[in-house]
Amino acid sequence: MAKVLAVIANPREGSYTKKLLRGFLEAYKSYHPGDEIEELDLYRTKIPVIDNGVLMAWTKVEEQLTAAEKSMLSEIYRFTDQFVSADKVVFAAPMWNLHFPPALIAYIANIAVAGKTFCYTRDGVHGLVADKPVLLIHVRGGVYSHGPAQALDHAVPYLRSVCSLLGLNNFQTIICEGIEMYPERSGEIFTRAMAETAKLAERF
Ligand SMILES: Cc1cc2nc3c(=O)[nH]c(=O)nc-3n(C[C@H](O)[C@H](O)[C@H](O)COP(=O)(O)O)c2cc1C
């Protein structure tokens, strides 16, 4: 039985991204009825911020940590451990300002933890997480997969790089783009992405 973690980074009611995630998870459940799906809605969860207190605690060895620091770090490691223990991860996040909603960036700071999920070596960065499939479901108003705005996509390459940094190289995407740029075709664009989720759910 595999554990699937679905990380949702969108506060918007009626969001396309969330509809695609629902479609994906429903299809996934029908193909993999024994698997367990855990949802983490980043806009309904308090995500710890990496502040000065955390940075100071990270300079200490375990024995030097105060009780307050231990508790602060355990709040972060709850998310790190949940991410590490998942067998498969699905991110559902739209494009905001050429990147992702800030809650996702804050979450990534909780799972990309030096010494826990990656380490620095003389040869560069080494991922410490056992490889697993990662899927990004991503909706954006414009078109970035080709054409003049291609270099402006700071979302997909970023998440792919973060995953690779952690040791996760099986990175897949469902990208639904141009939904606002071509309003007359938005229905067709969305339907095509939904059909893709159903197909991918079988082999993910
Ligand atoms: C705060 C904000 C910033 C956005 N920035 C971009 C952007 O930089 N590029 C883009 O193509 N679309 C942008 N959009 C449009 C969204 O990507 C688009 O509305 C998409 O459908 C959002 O997904 P959702 O339906 O899941 O909320 C932005 C939307 C919002 C609310």
Coordinates of N, CA and C and ligand atoms in Angstrom, one line a residue:
M1 N 0.8 -1.2 0.0 CA 0.0 0.0 0.0 C 0.9 1.3 0.0
A2 N 0.7 2.1 -1.0 CA 1.5 3.3 -1.1 C 0.8 4.5 -0.4
K3 N 1.7 5.4 0.2 CA 1.1 6.6 0.8 C 1.3 7.8 -0.1
V4 N 0.3 8.4 -0.5 CA 0.3 9.6 -1.4 C 0.1 10.8 -0.6
L5 N 1.0 11.8 -0.8 CA 0.8 13.1 -0.1 C 0.4 14.1 -1.2
A6 N -0.7 14.7 -1.0 CA -1.2 15.8 -1.9 C -1.0 17.1 -1.2
V7 N -0.2 18.0 -1.8 CA 0.1 19.3 -1.2 C -0.6 20.3 -2.0
I8 N -1.5 21.0 -1.4 CA -2.4 22.0 -2.1 C -2.0 23.4 -1.8
A9 N -1.7 24.2 -2.8 CA -1.2 25.6 -2.5 C -2.1 26.5 -3.3
N10 N -3.3 26.6 -2.9 CA -4.3 27.6 -3.6 C -5.4 27.9 -2.7
P11 N -5.6 29.2 -2.3 CA -6.7 29.5 -1.4 C -8.0 29.7 -2.1
R12 N -8.0 29.7 -3.5 CA -9.1 30.2 -4.3 C -10.2 29.1 -4.4
E13 N -11.4 29.6 -4.0 CA -12.6 28.7 -4.1 C -12.8 28.5 -5.6
G14 N -13.2 27.3 -6.0 CA -13.5 27.1 -7.4 C -12.3 27.0 -8.3
S15 N -11.1 26.9 -7.7 CA -9.9 26.9 -8.5 C -9.8 25.8 -9.5
Y16 N -9.2 26.1 -10.7 CA -9.0 25.0 -11.7 C -8.0 24.0 -11.2
T17 N -6.9 24.5 -10.5 CA -5.9 23.6 -10.0 C -6.5 22.6 -9.0
K18 N -7.4 23.1 -8.1 CA -8.0 22.1 -7.2 C -9.0 21.2 -7.9
K19 N -9.6 21.6 -8.9 CA -10.5 20.7 -9.7 C -9.7 19.6 -10.3
L20 N -8.6 20.0 -10.9 CA -7.7 19.0 -11.6 C -7.2 18.0 -10.5
L21 N -6.8 18.6 -9.3 CA -6.3 17.7 -8.3 C -7.4 16.7 -7.9
R22 N -8.7 17.2 -7.7 CA -9.8 16.3 -7.4 C -9.9 15.2 -8.4
G23 N -9.9 15.6 -9.7 CA -10.1 14.7 -10.8 C -8.9 13.6 -10.8
F24 N -7.7 14.1 -10.5 CA -6.6 13.2 -10.5 C -6.8 12.2 -9.3
L25 N -7.1 12.7 -8.1 CA -7.2 11.8 -6.9 C -8.4 10.8 -7.1
E26 N -9.4 11.3 -7.7 CA -10.6 10.3 -7.9 C -10.2 9.2 -8.8
A27 N -9.5 9.6 -9.9 CA -9.0 8.5 -10.9 C -8.0 7.7 -10.2
Y28 N -7.1 8.3 -9.4 CA -6.0 7.6 -8.8 C -6.6 6.5 -7.9
K29 N -7.6 6.9 -7.1 CA -8.2 6.0 -6.1 C -8.9 4.8 -6.8
S30 N -9.4 5.0 -8.0 CA -10.1 3.9 -8.7 C -9.0 2.9 -9.3
Y31 N -7.9 3.4 -9.6 CA -6.8 2.5 -10.1 C -6.0 1.9 -9.0
H32 N -5.9 2.6 -7.8 CA -5.1 2.1 -6.7 C -5.9 2.2 -5.4
P33 N -7.0 1.3 -5.3 CA -7.9 1.4 -4.2 C -7.3 1.2 -2.8
G34 N -6.2 0.5 -2.8 CA -5.5 0.2 -1.5 C -4.6 1.3 -1.0
D35 N -4.4 2.3 -1.8 CA -3.4 3.3 -1.4 C -4.1 4.4 -0.4
E36 N -3.2 5.0 0.4 CA -3.7 5.9 1.3 C -3.3 7.3 0.8
I37 N -4.3 8.3 0.8 CA -4.0 9.6 0.4 C -4.2 10.6 1.5
E38 N -3.1 11.4 1.7 CA -3.1 12.4 2.8 C -3.1 13.7 2.1
E39 N -4.0 14.6 2.5 CA -4.0 15.9 1.9 C -3.4 17.0 2.8
L40 N -2.6 17.8 2.3 CA -2.1 18.9 3.1 C -2.4 20.2 2.4
D41 N -3.4 21.0 3.0 CA -3.8 22.2 2.4 C -3.0 23.3 3.0
L42 N -2.1 23.9 2.3 CA -1.2 24.9 2.9 C -1.9 26.2 3.3
Y43 N -3.1 26.4 2.8 CA -3.8 27.6 3.2 C -4.8 27.3 4.3
R44 N -4.7 26.1 4.9 CA -5.5 25.8 6.0 C -4.6 25.2 7.1
T45 N -3.3 25.4 7.0 CA -2.4 24.8 7.9 C -1.4 25.9 8.2
K46 N -0.9 26.0 9.5 CA 0.1 27.0 9.8 C 1.5 26.4 9.5
I47 N 2.1 27.0 8.5 CA 3.4 26.6 8.0 C 4.5 27.4 8.7
P48 N 5.4 26.7 9.5 CA 6.4 27.5 10.2 C 7.2 28.4 9.3
V49 N 7.6 29.5 9.7 CA 8.4 30.4 9.0 C 9.9 30.3 9.5
I50 N 10.8 30.2 8.6 CA 12.2 30.1 9.0 C 12.7 31.5 9.4
D51 N 12.6 31.7 10.7 CA 13.0 33.1 11.2 C 14.4 33.0 11.9
N52 N 14.7 34.1 12.6 CA 16.1 34.1 13.3 C 16.2 33.0 14.3
G53 N 15.1 32.7 15.1 CA 15.1 31.7 16.1 C 15.4 30.3 15.5
V54 N 14.8 30.0 14.4 CA 15.1 28.7 13.7 C 16.5 28.7 13.2
L55 N 17.0 29.8 12.6 CA 18.4 29.8 12.1 C 19.4 29.6 13.2
M56 N 19.1 30.2 14.4 CA 20.0 30.1 15.5 C 20.0 28.7 16.0
A57 N 18.8 28.1 16.1 CA 18.7 26.7 16.6 C 19.4 25.7 15.6
W58 N 19.4 26.0 14.4 CA 20.1 25.2 13.4 C 21.6 25.2 13.5
T59 N 22.2 26.2 14.2 CA 23.6 26.3 14.4 C 24.0 25.5 15.6
K60 N 23.1 24.9 16.4 CA 23.4 24.2 17.6 C 23.4 22.7 17.4
V61 N 24.1 22.0 18.3 CA 23.9 20.5 18.3 C 22.8 20.2 19.2
E62 N 22.2 19.0 19.1 CA 21.0 18.6 19.8 C 21.1 18.9 21.3
E63 N 22.2 18.6 21.9 CA 22.3 18.8 23.4 C 22.2 20.2 23.8
Q64 N 22.5 21.1 22.9 CA 22.5 22.6 23.2 C 21.1 23.2 23.1
L65 N 20.2 22.5 22.5 CA 18.9 23.1 22.2 C 18.1 23.3 23.5
T66 N 17.4 24.4 23.6 CA 16.5 24.6 24.7 C 15.2 23.9 24.4
A67 N 14.3 23.8 25.4 CA 13.1 23.1 25.2 C 12.2 23.8 24.1
A68 N 12.3 25.2 24.1 CA 11.5 26.0 23.2 C 12.1 25.7 21.8
E69 N 13.4 25.7 21.6 CA 14.0 25.4 20.3 C 13.6 24.0 19.8
K70 N 13.6 23.1 20.7 CA 13.3 21.7 20.3 C 11.9 21.7 19.7
S71 N 11.0 22.4 20.4 CA 9.6 22.4 20.0 C 9.4 23.1 18.7
M72 N 10.2 24.2 18.5 CA 10.1 24.9 17.3 C 10.6 24.1 16.1
L73 N 11.7 23.4 16.3 CA 12.2 22.5 15.2 C 11.3 21.3 14.9
S74 N 10.7 20.8 16.0 CA 9.8 19.7 15.8 C 8.6 20.1 14.9
E75 N 8.1 21.3 15.0 CA 7.0 21.8 14.2 C 7.4 21.7 12.7
I76 N 8.7 22.1 12.4 CA 9.2 22.1 11.1 C 9.4 20.6 10.6
Y77 N 9.9 19.8 11.5 CA 10.3 18.4 11.1 C 9.0 17.5 10.9
R78 N 7.9 18.0 11.5 CA 6.6 17.3 11.2 C 6.3 17.3 9.7
F79 N 6.6 18.4 9.1 CA 6.4 18.5 7.6 C 7.5 17.8 6.9
T80 N 8.7 17.9 7.3 CA 9.8 17.3 6.7 C 9.6 15.7 6.7
D81 N 9.2 15.2 7.9 CA 9.1 13.8 8.0 C 7.8 13.3 7.2
Q82 N 6.8 14.1 7.2 CA 5.6 13.7 6.4 C 6.0 13.6 4.9
F83 N 6.8 14.6 4.4 CA 7.2 14.6 3.0 C 8.1 13.4 2.7
V84 N 9.0 13.1 3.6 CA 10.0 12.0 3.4 C 9.3 10.7 3.4
S85 N 8.3 10.5 4.3 CA 7.7 9.2 4.5 C 6.6 8.9 3.4
A86 N 6.3 9.9 2.6 CA 5.3 9.6 1.5 C 6.0 8.8 0.4
D87 N 5.2 7.9 -0.2 CA 5.8 7.1 -1.4 C 5.6 7.9 -2.7
K88 N 4.7 8.8 -2.7 CA 4.4 9.6 -3.9 C 3.9 11.0 -3.5
V89 N 4.3 12.0 -4.2 CA 3.9 13.3 -3.8 C 3.2 14.0 -5.0
V90 N 2.1 14.7 -4.7 CA 1.4 15.5 -5.8 C 1.3 16.9 -5.3
F91 N 1.8 17.9 -6.0 CA 1.7 19.3 -5.7 C 0.6 19.8 -6.6
A92 N -0.3 20.6 -6.1 CA -1.3 21.3 -6.9 C -1.2 22.8 -6.6
A93 N -0.6 23.5 -7.6 CA -0.3 24.9 -7.3 C -0.4 25.7 -8.6
P94 N -1.1 26.9 -8.6 CA -1.2 27.7 -9.8 C 0.1 28.6 -10.0
M95 N 0.1 29.3 -11.1 CA 1.2 30.3 -11.2 C 0.7 31.6 -10.6
W96 N 1.5 32.2 -9.7 CA 1.2 33.5 -9.2 C 2.5 34.3 -9.4
N97 N 2.4 35.4 -10.1 CA 3.5 36.3 -10.3 C 4.8 35.6 -10.8
L98 N 4.5 34.8 -11.8 CA 5.6 34.0 -12.5 C 6.2 32.9 -11.6
H99 N 5.6 32.7 -10.5 CA 6.1 31.7 -9.5 C 4.9 31.0 -8.9
F100 N 5.1 30.5 -7.7 CA 4.0 29.8 -7.0 C 3.4 30.7 -5.9
P101 N 2.3 30.4 -5.4 CA 1.8 31.2 -4.2 C 2.8 31.0 -3.1
P102 N 3.0 32.1 -2.3 CA 4.0 32.1 -1.3 C 3.9 31.0 -0.2
A103 N 2.7 30.5 0.0 CA 2.6 29.4 1.0 C 3.5 28.2 0.5
L104 N 3.5 27.9 -0.8 CA 4.3 26.8 -1.3 C 5.8 27.0 -1.0
I105 N 6.2 28.3 -1.2 CA 7.7 28.6 -1.0 C 8.0 28.4 0.5
A106 N 7.1 28.8 1.4 CA 7.3 28.7 2.8 C 7.3 27.2 3.2
Y107 N 6.5 26.4 2.5 CA 6.5 24.9 2.8 C 7.8 24.3 2.4
I108 N 8.3 24.7 1.2 CA 9.5 24.1 0.7 C 10.7 24.3 1.7
A109 N 10.7 25.5 2.4 CA 11.7 25.7 3.4 C 11.6 24.8 4.6
N110 N 10.4 24.1 4.7 CA 10.2 23.1 5.8 C 10.6 21.7 5.3
I111 N 10.7 21.5 4.0 CA 11.1 20.1 3.6 C 12.5 20.1 3.0
A112 N 13.1 21.2 2.6 CA 14.4 21.2 2.1 C 15.3 21.7 3.3
V113 N 15.7 20.7 4.1 CA 16.4 21.0 5.3 C 17.8 20.3 5.3
A114 N 18.8 21.2 5.3 CA 20.2 20.7 5.2 C 20.5 19.7 6.3
G115 N 21.1 18.6 6.0 CA 21.4 17.6 7.0 C 20.3 16.6 7.2
K116 N 19.1 16.9 6.7 CA 18.0 16.0 6.8 C 17.5 15.5 5.5
T117 N 17.3 16.4 4.5 CA 16.8 16.0 3.2 C 17.8 16.2 2.1
F118 N 18.8 16.9 2.4 CA 20.0 17.1 1.5 C 21.2 17.5 2.3
C119 N 22.4 17.3 1.7 CA 23.6 17.8 2.4 C 24.6 18.4 1.4
Y120 N 25.4 19.2 1.9 CA 26.4 19.9 1.1 C 27.7 19.0 1.1
T121 N 28.3 18.8 0.0 CA 29.6 18.0 0.0 C 30.5 18.8 -0.9
R122 N 31.8 18.4 -0.9 CA 32.8 19.1 -1.8 C 32.4 18.9 -3.3
D123 N 31.6 17.9 -3.6 CA 31.2 17.7 -5.0 C 29.9 18.3 -5.3
G124 N 29.3 19.0 -4.4 CA 28.1 19.7 -4.6 C 27.0 19.2 -3.6
V125 N 25.8 19.4 -4.0 CA 24.7 19.1 -3.1 C 24.2 17.6 -3.4
H126 N 23.9 16.9 -2.3 CA 23.5 15.5 -2.4 C 22.1 15.4 -1.8
G127 N 21.2 14.8 -2.6 CA 19.8 14.6 -2.0 C 19.9 13.4 -1.1
L128 N 19.1 13.5 0.0 CA 19.0 12.4 1.0 C 17.7 11.7 1.0
V129 N 16.8 12.1 0.1 CA 15.4 11.5 0.1 C 15.4 10.4 -0.9
A130 N 14.9 9.2 -0.5 CA 14.8 8.1 -1.5 C 13.9 8.5 -2.7
D131 N 14.3 8.2 -3.9 CA 13.6 8.7 -5.1 C 12.1 8.2 -5.0
K132 N 11.2 9.0 -5.5 CA 9.8 8.7 -5.6 C 9.2 9.6 -6.6
P133 N 8.0 9.2 -7.2 CA 7.4 10.0 -8.2 C 6.8 11.3 -7.5
V134 N 7.0 12.4 -8.2 CA 6.5 13.7 -7.8 C 5.7 14.2 -9.0
L135 N 4.5 14.6 -8.8 CA 3.6 15.2 -9.8 C 3.3 16.6 -9.5
L136 N 3.4 17.6 -10.4 CA 3.0 18.9 -10.2 C 1.8 19.2 -11.1
I137 N 0.6 19.5 -10.5 CA -0.5 20.0 -11.3 C -0.5 21.5 -11.2
H138 N -0.4 22.1 -12.4 CA -0.1 23.6 -12.4 C -1.0 24.3 -13.5
V139 N -1.7 25.3 -13.0 CA -2.5 26.1 -13.9 C -2.0 27.5 -14.0
R140 N -2.0 28.0 -15.2 CA -1.6 29.4 -15.3 C -2.3 30.1 -16.4
G141 N -2.5 31.4 -16.2 CA -3.3 32.2 -17.1 C -2.7 32.4 -18.5
G142 N -1.4 32.5 -18.6 CA -0.7 32.7 -19.8 C 0.0 31.4 -20.3
V143 N 0.8 31.5 -21.4 CA 1.5 30.4 -22.0 C 3.0 30.6 -21.8
Y144 N 3.6 29.6 -21.2 CA 5.0 29.6 -20.9 C 5.8 28.4 -21.4
S145 N 5.1 27.4 -21.9 CA 5.8 26.2 -22.3 C 6.5 26.4 -23.6
H146 N 6.1 27.4 -24.4 CA 6.8 27.8 -25.6 C 6.4 29.3 -25.9
G147 N 7.1 29.9 -26.8 CA 6.8 31.3 -27.2 C 7.6 32.3 -26.3
P148 N 7.2 33.5 -26.4 CA 8.0 34.6 -25.9 C 8.1 34.6 -24.4
A149 N 7.2 34.0 -23.6 CA 7.2 34.1 -22.2 C 7.9 32.9 -21.6
Q150 N 8.5 32.0 -22.4 CA 9.1 30.8 -21.9 C 10.1 31.0 -20.8
A151 N 11.0 32.0 -20.9 CA 12.0 32.3 -19.9 C 11.5 32.9 -18.6
L152 N 10.2 33.2 -18.6 CA 9.6 33.8 -17.5 C 9.0 32.8 -16.5
D153 N 9.0 31.6 -16.9 CA 8.4 30.5 -16.0 C 9.4 30.2 -14.9
H154 N 9.2 30.8 -13.7 CA 10.1 30.5 -12.5 C 9.4 29.5 -11.6
A155 N 8.3 28.9 -12.0 CA 7.6 28.0 -11.1 C 8.1 26.6 -11.4
V156 N 7.8 26.1 -12.6 CA 8.1 24.6 -12.9 C 9.5 24.3 -12.8
P157 N 10.4 25.1 -13.4 CA 11.9 24.8 -13.2 C 12.3 24.8 -11.8
Y158 N 11.7 25.7 -11.0 CA 12.1 25.9 -9.6 C 11.8 24.6 -8.8
L159 N 10.5 24.1 -9.0 CA 10.1 22.9 -8.2 C 10.9 21.7 -8.7
R160 N 11.1 21.6 -10.0 CA 11.9 20.5 -10.5 C 13.3 20.5 -9.9
S161 N 13.9 21.7 -9.8 CA 15.3 21.8 -9.2 C 15.2 21.5 -7.7
V162 N 14.2 21.9 -7.0 CA 14.2 21.6 -5.5 C 14.1 20.1 -5.4
C163 N 13.2 19.5 -6.2 CA 13.0 18.0 -6.0 C 14.4 17.3 -6.3
S164 N 15.0 17.8 -7.4 CA 16.3 17.2 -7.8 C 17.3 17.3 -6.6
L165 N 17.3 18.5 -6.0 CA 18.2 18.8 -4.9 C 18.0 17.8 -3.7
L166 N 16.8 17.3 -3.6 CA 16.4 16.4 -2.5 C 16.7 15.0 -2.9
G167 N 16.9 14.7 -4.2 CA 17.2 13.4 -4.7 C 16.0 12.8 -5.5
L168 N 15.0 13.7 -5.8 CA 13.8 13.2 -6.5 C 13.9 13.6 -7.9
N169 N 14.1 12.6 -8.8 CA 14.3 12.9 -10.2 C 13.2 12.4 -11.1
N170 N 12.2 11.8 -10.5 CA 11.0 11.4 -11.3 C 9.9 12.5 -11.1
F171 N 10.1 13.5 -11.9 CA 9.3 14.7 -11.7 C 8.4 14.8 -12.9
Q172 N 7.1 14.7 -12.7 CA 6.1 14.8 -13.8 C 5.2 16.0 -13.7
T173 N 4.6 16.4 -14.8 CA 3.8 17.6 -14.7 C 2.5 17.4 -15.5
I174 N 1.5 18.1 -15.0 CA 0.2 18.4 -15.8 C 0.1 19.9 -15.8
I175 N 0.3 20.5 -17.0 CA 0.3 21.9 -17.1 C -0.9 22.4 -17.9
C176 N -1.7 23.2 -17.3 CA -2.9 23.7 -17.9 C -2.7 25.2 -18.1
E177 N -2.4 25.6 -19.3 CA -1.9 27.0 -19.5 C -2.7 27.7 -20.6
G178 N -2.7 29.0 -20.5 CA -3.4 29.9 -21.4 C -4.9 30.0 -21.1
I179 N -5.3 29.6 -20.0 CA -6.7 29.6 -19.6 C -7.3 31.0 -19.6
E180 N -6.5 32.0 -19.3 CA -6.9 33.4 -19.3 C -6.5 34.2 -20.6
M181 N -5.5 33.7 -21.2 CA -5.0 34.3 -22.4 C -6.0 34.0 -23.5
Y182 N -6.5 32.9 -23.5 CA -7.5 32.4 -24.5 C -8.8 32.1 -23.9
P183 N -9.6 33.1 -23.4 CA -10.8 32.8 -22.6 C -11.8 32.0 -23.5
E184 N -11.8 32.2 -24.8 CA -12.8 31.6 -25.7 C -12.5 30.1 -25.8
R185 N -11.2 29.7 -25.4 CA -10.9 28.2 -25.4 C -10.6 27.6 -24.0
S186 N -11.0 28.4 -23.0 CA -10.7 28.0 -21.6 C -11.3 26.6 -21.3
G187 N -12.5 26.4 -21.8 CA -13.2 25.1 -21.5 C -12.4 23.9 -22.1
E188 N -12.0 24.2 -23.3 CA -11.3 23.1 -24.1 C -9.9 22.8 -23.4
I189 N -9.3 23.9 -23.0 CA -7.9 23.8 -22.4 C -8.1 23.0 -21.1
F190 N -9.1 23.3 -20.3 CA -9.3 22.7 -19.0 C -9.7 21.2 -19.2
T191 N -10.5 20.9 -20.2 CA -11.0 19.5 -20.4 C -9.8 18.7 -20.9
R192 N -8.9 19.3 -21.7 CA -7.7 18.5 -22.1 C -6.8 18.1 -20.9
A193 N -6.6 19.1 -20.0 CA -5.8 18.9 -18.8 C -6.5 17.8 -17.9
M194 N -7.8 17.9 -17.8 CA -8.5 16.9 -17.0 C -8.3 15.5 -17.5
A195 N -8.4 15.4 -18.9 CA -8.2 14.1 -19.5 C -6.8 13.5 -19.2
E196 N -5.9 14.5 -19.2 CA -4.5 14.1 -18.9 C -4.3 13.5 -17.5
T197 N -5.0 14.1 -16.5 CA -5.0 13.7 -15.1 C -5.5 12.3 -15.0
A198 N -6.6 12.0 -15.7 CA -7.1 10.6 -15.7 C -6.2 9.6 -16.2
K199 N -5.5 10.0 -17.3 CA -4.5 9.0 -17.9 C -3.3 8.8 -17.0
L200 N -2.8 9.9 -16.4 CA -1.6 9.8 -15.6 C -1.9 9.0 -14.3
A201 N -3.1 9.2 -13.8 CA -3.5 8.5 -12.5 C -3.3 7.0 -12.6
E202 N -3.4 6.4 -13.7 CA -3.3 5.0 -13.8 C -1.8 4.5 -13.6
R203 N -0.9 5.3 -14.2 CA 0.5 4.9 -14.1 C 1.4 5.6 -13.1
F204 N 0.8 6.5 -12.3 CA 1.6 7.3 -11.4 C 1.8 6.4 -10.1
Ligands
LIG1 C1 -2.1 36.7 -7.4 C2 -2.1 36.1 -8.8 C3 -1.0 36.2 -9.6 C4 -1.0 35.7 -10.9 N1 0.1 35.7 -11.7 C5 0.1 35.1 -12.9 C6 1.3 35.1 -13.7 O1 2.3 35.6 -13.3 N2 1.2 34.5 -14.9 C7 0.1 33.9 -15.4 O2 0.1 33.3 -16.5 N3 -1.0 33.9 -14.6 C8 -1.1 34.5 -13.4 N4 -2.2 34.5 -12.7 C9 -3.4 33.8 -13.2 C10 -3.5 32.4 -12.7 O3 -2.4 31.6 -12.9 C11 -4.8 31.8 -13.3 O4 -5.9 32.5 -12.9 C12 -5.0 30.3 -12.9 O5 -6.2 29.9 -13.4 C13 -5.0 30.2 -11.4 O6 -5.3 28.9 -11.1 P1 -6.6 28.5 -10.2 O7 -7.8 28.6 -11.1 O8 -6.3 27.2 -9.7 O9 -6.7 29.5 -9.1 C14 -2.2 35.0 -11.4 C15 -3.3 35.0 -10.6 C16 -3.3 35.5 -9.3 C17 -4.6 35.4 -8.4

